[in-house]
mmCIF file of C-alpha atoms in Angstrom:
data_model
loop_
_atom_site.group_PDB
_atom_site.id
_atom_site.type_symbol
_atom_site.label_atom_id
_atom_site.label_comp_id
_atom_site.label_asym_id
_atom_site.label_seq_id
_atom_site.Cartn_x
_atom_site.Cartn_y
_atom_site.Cartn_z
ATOM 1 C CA UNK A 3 2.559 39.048 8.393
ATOM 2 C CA UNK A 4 -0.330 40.439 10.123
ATOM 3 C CA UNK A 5 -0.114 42.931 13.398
ATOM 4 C CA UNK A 6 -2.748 42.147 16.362
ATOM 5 C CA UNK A 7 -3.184 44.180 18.828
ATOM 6 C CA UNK A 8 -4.593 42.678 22.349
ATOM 7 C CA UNK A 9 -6.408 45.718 24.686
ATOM 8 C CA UNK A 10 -7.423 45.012 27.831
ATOM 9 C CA UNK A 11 -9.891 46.932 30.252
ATOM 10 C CA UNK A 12 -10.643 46.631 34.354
ATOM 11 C CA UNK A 13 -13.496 48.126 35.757
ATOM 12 C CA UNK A 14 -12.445 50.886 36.355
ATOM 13 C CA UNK A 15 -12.130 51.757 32.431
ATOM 14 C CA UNK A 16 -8.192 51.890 32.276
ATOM 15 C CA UNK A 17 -7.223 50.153 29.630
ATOM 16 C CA UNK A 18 -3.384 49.326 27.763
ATOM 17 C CA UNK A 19 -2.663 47.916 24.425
ATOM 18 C CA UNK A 20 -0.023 45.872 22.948
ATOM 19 C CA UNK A 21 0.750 45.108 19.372
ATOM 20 C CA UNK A 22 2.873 42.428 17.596
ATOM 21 C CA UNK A 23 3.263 41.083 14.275
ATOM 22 C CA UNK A 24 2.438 37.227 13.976
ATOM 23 C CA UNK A 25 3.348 35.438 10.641
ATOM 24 C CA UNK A 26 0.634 33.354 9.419
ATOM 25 C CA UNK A 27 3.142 30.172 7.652
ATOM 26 C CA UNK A 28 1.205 27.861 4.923
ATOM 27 C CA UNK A 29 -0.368 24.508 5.957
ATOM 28 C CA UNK A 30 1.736 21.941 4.345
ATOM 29 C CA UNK A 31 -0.285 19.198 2.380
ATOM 30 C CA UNK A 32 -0.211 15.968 3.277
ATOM 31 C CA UNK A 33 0.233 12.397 0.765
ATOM 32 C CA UNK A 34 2.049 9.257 -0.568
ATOM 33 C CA UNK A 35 1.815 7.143 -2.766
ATOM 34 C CA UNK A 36 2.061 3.313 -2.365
ATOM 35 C CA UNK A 37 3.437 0.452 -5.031
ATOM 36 C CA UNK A 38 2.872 -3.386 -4.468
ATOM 37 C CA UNK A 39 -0.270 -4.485 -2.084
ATOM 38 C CA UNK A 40 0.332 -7.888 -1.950
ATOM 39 C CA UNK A 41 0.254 -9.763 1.540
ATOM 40 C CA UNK A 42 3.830 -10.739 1.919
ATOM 41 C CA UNK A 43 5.462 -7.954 0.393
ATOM 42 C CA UNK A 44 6.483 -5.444 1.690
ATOM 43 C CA UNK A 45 4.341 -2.166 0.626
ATOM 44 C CA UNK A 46 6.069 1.229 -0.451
ATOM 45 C CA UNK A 47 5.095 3.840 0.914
ATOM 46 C CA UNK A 48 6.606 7.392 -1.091
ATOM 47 C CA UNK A 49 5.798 10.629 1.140
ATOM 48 C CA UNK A 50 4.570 13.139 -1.753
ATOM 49 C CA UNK A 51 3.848 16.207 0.756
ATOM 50 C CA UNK A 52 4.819 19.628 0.160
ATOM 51 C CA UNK A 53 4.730 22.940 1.638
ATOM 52 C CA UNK A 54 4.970 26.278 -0.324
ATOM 53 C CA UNK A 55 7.754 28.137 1.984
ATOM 54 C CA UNK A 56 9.708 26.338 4.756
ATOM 55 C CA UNK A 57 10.567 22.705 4.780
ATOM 56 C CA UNK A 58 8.761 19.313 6.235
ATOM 57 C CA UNK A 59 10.918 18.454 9.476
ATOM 58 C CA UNK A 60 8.849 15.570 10.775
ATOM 59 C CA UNK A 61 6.798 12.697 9.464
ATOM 60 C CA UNK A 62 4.368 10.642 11.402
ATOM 61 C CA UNK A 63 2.845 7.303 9.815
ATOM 62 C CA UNK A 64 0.512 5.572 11.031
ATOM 63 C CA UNK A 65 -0.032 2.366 9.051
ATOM 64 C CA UNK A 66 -2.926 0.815 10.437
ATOM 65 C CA UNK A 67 -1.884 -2.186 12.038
ATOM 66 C CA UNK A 68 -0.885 -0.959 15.348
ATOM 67 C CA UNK A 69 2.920 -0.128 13.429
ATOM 68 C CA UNK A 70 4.002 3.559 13.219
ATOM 69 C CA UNK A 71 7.473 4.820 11.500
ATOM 70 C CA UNK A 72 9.006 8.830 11.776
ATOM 71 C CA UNK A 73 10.814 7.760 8.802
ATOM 72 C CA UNK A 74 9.954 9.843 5.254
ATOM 73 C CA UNK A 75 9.945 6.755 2.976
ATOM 74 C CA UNK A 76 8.862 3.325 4.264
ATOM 75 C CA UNK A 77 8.234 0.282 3.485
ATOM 76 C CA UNK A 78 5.669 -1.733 5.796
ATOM 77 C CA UNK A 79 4.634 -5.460 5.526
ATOM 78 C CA UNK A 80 1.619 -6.593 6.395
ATOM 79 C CA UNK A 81 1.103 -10.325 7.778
ATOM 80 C CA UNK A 82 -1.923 -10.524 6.974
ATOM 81 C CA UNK A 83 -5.043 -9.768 4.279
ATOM 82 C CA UNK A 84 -7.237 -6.516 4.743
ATOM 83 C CA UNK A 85 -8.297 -3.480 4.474
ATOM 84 C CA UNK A 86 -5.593 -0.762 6.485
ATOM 85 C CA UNK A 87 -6.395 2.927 6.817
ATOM 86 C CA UNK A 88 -2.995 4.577 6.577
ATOM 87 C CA UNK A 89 -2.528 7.686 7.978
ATOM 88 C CA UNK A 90 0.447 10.121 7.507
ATOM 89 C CA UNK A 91 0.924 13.704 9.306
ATOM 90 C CA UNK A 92 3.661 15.919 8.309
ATOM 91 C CA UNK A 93 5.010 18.650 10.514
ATOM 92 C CA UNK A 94 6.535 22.104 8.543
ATOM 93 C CA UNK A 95 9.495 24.055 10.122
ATOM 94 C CA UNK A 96 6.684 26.701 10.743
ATOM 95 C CA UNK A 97 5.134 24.021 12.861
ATOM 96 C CA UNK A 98 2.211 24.086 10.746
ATOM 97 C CA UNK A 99 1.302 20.369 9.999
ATOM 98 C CA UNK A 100 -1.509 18.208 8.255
ATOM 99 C CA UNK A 101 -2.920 14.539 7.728
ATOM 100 C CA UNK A 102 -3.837 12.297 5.245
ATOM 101 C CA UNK A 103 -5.747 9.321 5.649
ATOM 102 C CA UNK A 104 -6.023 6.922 2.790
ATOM 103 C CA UNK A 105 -7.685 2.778 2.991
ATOM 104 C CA UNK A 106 -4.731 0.206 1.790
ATOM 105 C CA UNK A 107 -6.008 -2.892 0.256
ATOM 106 C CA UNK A 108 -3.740 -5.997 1.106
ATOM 107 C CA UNK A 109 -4.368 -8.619 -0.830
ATOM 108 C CA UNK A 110 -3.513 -12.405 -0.382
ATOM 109 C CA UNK A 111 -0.696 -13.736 -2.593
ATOM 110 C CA UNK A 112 -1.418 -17.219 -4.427
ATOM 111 C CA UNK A 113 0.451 -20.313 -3.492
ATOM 112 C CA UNK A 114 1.282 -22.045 -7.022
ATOM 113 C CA UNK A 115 1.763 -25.735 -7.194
ATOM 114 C CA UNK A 116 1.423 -28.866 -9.714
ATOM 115 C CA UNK A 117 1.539 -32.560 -10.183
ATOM 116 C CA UNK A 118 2.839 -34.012 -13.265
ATOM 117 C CA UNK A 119 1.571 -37.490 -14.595
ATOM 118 C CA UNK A 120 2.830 -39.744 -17.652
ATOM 119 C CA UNK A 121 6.391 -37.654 -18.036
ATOM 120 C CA UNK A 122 7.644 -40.173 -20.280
ATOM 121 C CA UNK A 123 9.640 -38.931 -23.536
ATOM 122 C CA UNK A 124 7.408 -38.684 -26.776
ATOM 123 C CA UNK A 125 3.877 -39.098 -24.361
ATOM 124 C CA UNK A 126 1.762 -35.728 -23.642
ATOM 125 C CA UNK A 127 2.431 -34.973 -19.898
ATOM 126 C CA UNK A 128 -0.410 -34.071 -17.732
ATOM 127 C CA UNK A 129 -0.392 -31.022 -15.393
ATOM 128 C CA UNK A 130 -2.824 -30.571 -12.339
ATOM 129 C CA UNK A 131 -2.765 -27.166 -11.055
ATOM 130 C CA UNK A 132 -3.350 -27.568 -7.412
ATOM 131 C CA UNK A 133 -2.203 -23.953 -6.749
ATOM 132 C CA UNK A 134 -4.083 -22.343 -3.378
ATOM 133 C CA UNK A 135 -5.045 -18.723 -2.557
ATOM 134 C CA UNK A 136 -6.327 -17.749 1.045
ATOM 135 C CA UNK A 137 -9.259 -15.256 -0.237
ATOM 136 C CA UNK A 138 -10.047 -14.474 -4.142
ATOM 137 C CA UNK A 139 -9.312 -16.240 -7.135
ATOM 138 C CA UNK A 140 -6.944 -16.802 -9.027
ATOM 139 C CA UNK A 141 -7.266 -14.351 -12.072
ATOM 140 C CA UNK A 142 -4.272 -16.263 -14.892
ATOM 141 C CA UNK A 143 -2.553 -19.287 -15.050
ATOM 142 C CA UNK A 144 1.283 -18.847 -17.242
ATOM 143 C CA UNK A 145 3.337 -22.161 -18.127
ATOM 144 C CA UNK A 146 6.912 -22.727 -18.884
ATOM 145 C CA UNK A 147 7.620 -25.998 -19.307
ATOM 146 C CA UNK A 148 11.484 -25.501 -19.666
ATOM 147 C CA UNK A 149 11.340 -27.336 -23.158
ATOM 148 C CA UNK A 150 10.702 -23.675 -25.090
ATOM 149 C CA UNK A 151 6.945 -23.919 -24.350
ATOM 150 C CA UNK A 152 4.514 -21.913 -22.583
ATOM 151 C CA UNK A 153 0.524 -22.684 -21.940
ATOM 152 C CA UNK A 154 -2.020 -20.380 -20.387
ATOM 153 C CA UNK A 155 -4.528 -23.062 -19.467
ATOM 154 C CA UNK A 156 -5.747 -24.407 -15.994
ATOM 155 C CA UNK A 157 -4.112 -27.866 -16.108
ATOM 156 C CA UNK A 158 -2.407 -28.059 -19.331
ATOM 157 C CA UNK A 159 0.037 -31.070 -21.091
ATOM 158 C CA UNK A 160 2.912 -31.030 -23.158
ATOM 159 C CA UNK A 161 4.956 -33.299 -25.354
ATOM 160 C CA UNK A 162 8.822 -33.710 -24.324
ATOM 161 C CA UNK A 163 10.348 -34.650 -27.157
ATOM 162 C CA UNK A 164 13.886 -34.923 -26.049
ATOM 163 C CA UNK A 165 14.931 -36.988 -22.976
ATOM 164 C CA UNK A 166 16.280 -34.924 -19.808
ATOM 165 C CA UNK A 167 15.351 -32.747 -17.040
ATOM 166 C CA UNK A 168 13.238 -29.986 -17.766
ATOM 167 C CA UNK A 169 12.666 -26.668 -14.840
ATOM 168 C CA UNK A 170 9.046 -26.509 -15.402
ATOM 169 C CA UNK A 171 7.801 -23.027 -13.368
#
């Protein structure tokens, strides 16, 4: 707490004074954190602000793509692929507030798919991967065939050795 005094002087030299205390409050800092940046999904956005006496009242987000929330937690879906520069300003009790900017990534989700050929009982079955992405690559490939084995590769096969229906993912 600080006093100020204000004096003020015409031209004719009389002057008066006043004095009052003003507080000076801390500037709250501004932040989040974020989980899961994949197109499609909704993105979590944690507020991690704080403020060293006094509470945050209000939160304003800004998430890039002409949305906005006043909501302390959120989580925001983006429809499509980019680059979003998020912006969050927090408001104390004090009414001291502050901002924090920070570029979210959204990245395009893969689209898997496959054709099977020759799934005939004791003959290798052939998989074609003819999974899609929009941008990118696609980074790994992981098989279950639903018999008990797994594969890693592109387009793999694999030998059914008992008759029936097999959930191959």
């Amino acid at each position: 707490t600080y006093d100020v005094t204000l004096t003020v002087t015409n031209n004719e030299g009389c002057a008066n004074s006043i004095t009052k205390q003003v507080t000076a409050y801390p500037v709250p800092v501004a932040g989040f954190s974020i989980t899961d940046v994949c197109d499609g999904n909704p993105v979590n956005f944690l507020d991690t602000s704080s403020v060293l006496t006094g509470n945050i009242t209000q939160w304003n987000w800004d998430f890039g793509d002409s949305n906005t929330s006043i909501t302390q937690h959120n989580a925001h879906n983006y429809l499509t692929p980019g680059q979003y520069d998020v912006t969050l300003t927090v408001l104390s009790d004090n009414n001291c507030d502050a901002t924090f900017t920070y570029s979210v990534n959204s990245f395009p989700v893969p689209v898997p798919d496959f054709i099977v050929s020759n799934s005939c009982l004791n003959v290798t079955s052939l998989f074609t991967n003819t999974s899609t992405i929009t941008s990118g690559n696609i980074q790994t490939n992981t098989w279950d065939f639903g018999d008990g084995n797994i594969s890693a590769s592109l387009s793999p096969s694999n030998l059914y050795a008992t008759d029936g229906s097999y959930l191959v993912q």
